[in-house]
Amino acid sequence: MIVDSSPIHFSIKVADFERDLSDIFAIRTRVFQDEQGVDPAMEFDGLDQTATHFLAYDGETAIGTARIRFLDTHTAKLERVAVLANLRKHGIGRKIVETALEFLANKNISDLRIHAQISVVAFYQKLGFVTEGEGFEEAGIPHIKMNYKFP
């Protein structure tokens, strides 16, 4: 578990999907459905049970999440990165992604992919991701493919 020292004190852990399911889904519902209008059928795609999930907590309150799916033995995809609106811009999303990168560093993964919303491309670029190809629409939101290469 990683504990951050920013003004908001939070910790990040690899989630136990069965135990933490309600926290994961509550954050994603607020961010993707309530804020962004994503169709629940697209958001809850049936792939969660085979993914590795990360959760950020402020005390006992879940405040951010992300998931990683392994596409093959050398490729993974970072998805569903979400932080509650009132807690953004405090480094929580950055720390979630950094924790995911650290987790993958020992998994023989060479490429990490993400379909990033255009509005957060700079966020991912600061973490070492590079854009690939042209933009596209996913769930009614402009996105672009990005990739992170592990050393």
PDB file of N, CA and C in Angstrom, residues 3 18 29 32 52 59 73 87 89 100 103 105-106 112 119 129 141 144-145 150:
ATOM      1  N   VAL A   3       1.173   5.274   0.646  1.00  0.00           N
ATOM      2  CA  VAL A   3       0.543   6.392   1.350  1.00  0.00           C
ATOM      3  C   VAL A   3       1.182   7.661   0.839  1.00  0.00           C
ATOM      4  N   GLU A  18     -13.935  -8.882  -5.134  1.00  0.00           N
ATOM      5  CA  GLU A  18     -15.187  -9.296  -4.491  1.00  0.00           C
ATOM      6  C   GLU A  18     -15.513  -8.418  -3.285  1.00  0.00           C
ATOM      7  N   THR A  29     -19.586   4.837 -11.200  1.00  0.00           N
ATOM      8  CA  THR A  29     -20.936   5.320 -11.486  1.00  0.00           C
ATOM      9  C   THR A  29     -20.983   6.839 -11.383  1.00  0.00           C
ATOM     10  N   PHE A  32     -18.307   8.271 -14.395  1.00  0.00           N
ATOM     11  CA  PHE A  32     -18.596   8.000 -15.799  1.00  0.00           C
ATOM     12  C   PHE A  32     -20.075   8.144 -16.152  1.00  0.00           C
ATOM     13  N   THR A  52      -7.323  -6.495 -12.776  1.00  0.00           N
ATOM     14  CA  THR A  52      -6.718  -6.101 -11.504  1.00  0.00           C
ATOM     15  C   THR A  52      -7.157  -4.671 -11.237  1.00  0.00           C
ATOM     16  N   GLY A  59      -8.849   7.773   4.304  1.00  0.00           N
ATOM     17  CA  GLY A  59      -9.370   7.064   5.476  1.00  0.00           C
ATOM     18  C   GLY A  59     -10.080   5.805   5.013  1.00  0.00           C
ATOM     19  N   THR A  73       0.600 -11.808 -23.062  1.00  0.00           N
ATOM     20  CA  THR A  73       1.682 -11.970 -22.086  1.00  0.00           C
ATOM     21  C   THR A  73       2.575 -10.744 -21.947  1.00  0.00           C
ATOM     22  N   LEU A  87     -12.204  15.868  -5.541  1.00  0.00           N
ATOM     23  CA  LEU A  87     -10.860  15.535  -5.063  1.00  0.00           C
ATOM     24  C   LEU A  87      -9.816  15.505  -6.177  1.00  0.00           C
ATOM     25  N   LYS A  89      -7.104  17.035  -8.925  1.00  0.00           N
ATOM     26  CA  LYS A  89      -6.025  18.039  -8.867  1.00  0.00           C
ATOM     27  C   LYS A  89      -5.250  17.984  -7.549  1.00  0.00           C
ATOM     28  N   ALA A 100      -0.125   1.574 -10.549  1.00  0.00           N
ATOM     29  CA  ALA A 100      -0.368   0.572 -11.592  1.00  0.00           C
ATOM     30  C   ALA A 100       0.913   0.282 -12.374  1.00  0.00           C
ATOM     31  N   PHE A 103       3.147  -1.834 -10.254  1.00  0.00           N
ATOM     32  CA  PHE A 103       2.588  -3.184 -10.216  1.00  0.00           C
ATOM     33  C   PHE A 103       2.984  -3.962 -11.473  1.00  0.00           C
ATOM     34  N   ALA A 105       5.524  -3.368 -13.505  1.00  0.00           N
ATOM     35  CA  ALA A 105       6.967  -3.401 -13.767  1.00  0.00           C
ATOM     36  C   ALA A 105       7.569  -4.787 -13.569  1.00  0.00           C
ATOM     37  N   ASN A 106       6.996  -5.576 -12.709  1.00  0.00           N
ATOM     38  CA  ASN A 106       7.513  -6.921 -12.436  1.00  0.00           C
ATOM     39  C   ASN A 106       6.680  -8.028 -13.076  1.00  0.00           C
ATOM     40  N   LEU A 112       1.880  -0.833 -22.184  1.00  0.00           N
ATOM     41  CA  LEU A 112       0.631  -0.533 -21.488  1.00  0.00           C
ATOM     42  C   LEU A 112      -0.151   0.427 -22.359  1.00  0.00           C
ATOM     43  N   SER A 119      -9.386  15.259 -23.029  1.00  0.00           N
ATOM     44  CA  SER A 119      -9.216  16.279 -21.988  1.00  0.00           C
ATOM     45  C   SER A 119      -8.103  15.956 -20.992  1.00  0.00           C
ATOM     46  N   PHE A 129       3.267   8.438 -21.123  1.00  0.00           N
ATOM     47  CA  PHE A 129       2.480   7.870 -22.215  1.00  0.00           C
ATOM     48  C   PHE A 129       2.644   8.727 -23.469  1.00  0.00           C
ATOM     49  N   ILE A 141     -17.529  10.249 -26.140  1.00  0.00           N
ATOM     50  CA  ILE A 141     -16.491  11.149 -25.624  1.00  0.00           C
ATOM     51  C   ILE A 141     -15.256  11.023 -26.514  1.00  0.00           C
ATOM     52  N   ILE A 144      -8.188   9.249 -27.533  1.00  0.00           N
ATOM     53  CA  ILE A 144      -7.050   8.919 -28.381  1.00  0.00           C
ATOM     54  C   ILE A 144      -6.301   7.759 -27.731  1.00  0.00           C
ATOM     55  N   LYS A 145      -5.743   6.901 -28.572  1.00  0.00           N
ATOM     56  CA  LYS A 145      -4.936   5.799 -28.046  1.00  0.00           C
ATOM     57  C   LYS A 145      -3.608   6.348 -27.558  1.00  0.00           C
ATOM     58  N   PHE A 150       7.533   0.072 -21.223  1.00  0.00           N
ATOM     59  CA  PHE A 150       8.369  -0.212 -20.059  1.00  0.00           C
ATOM     60  C   PHE A 150       9.812  -0.400 -20.504  1.00  0.00           C
TER      61      PHE A 150
END
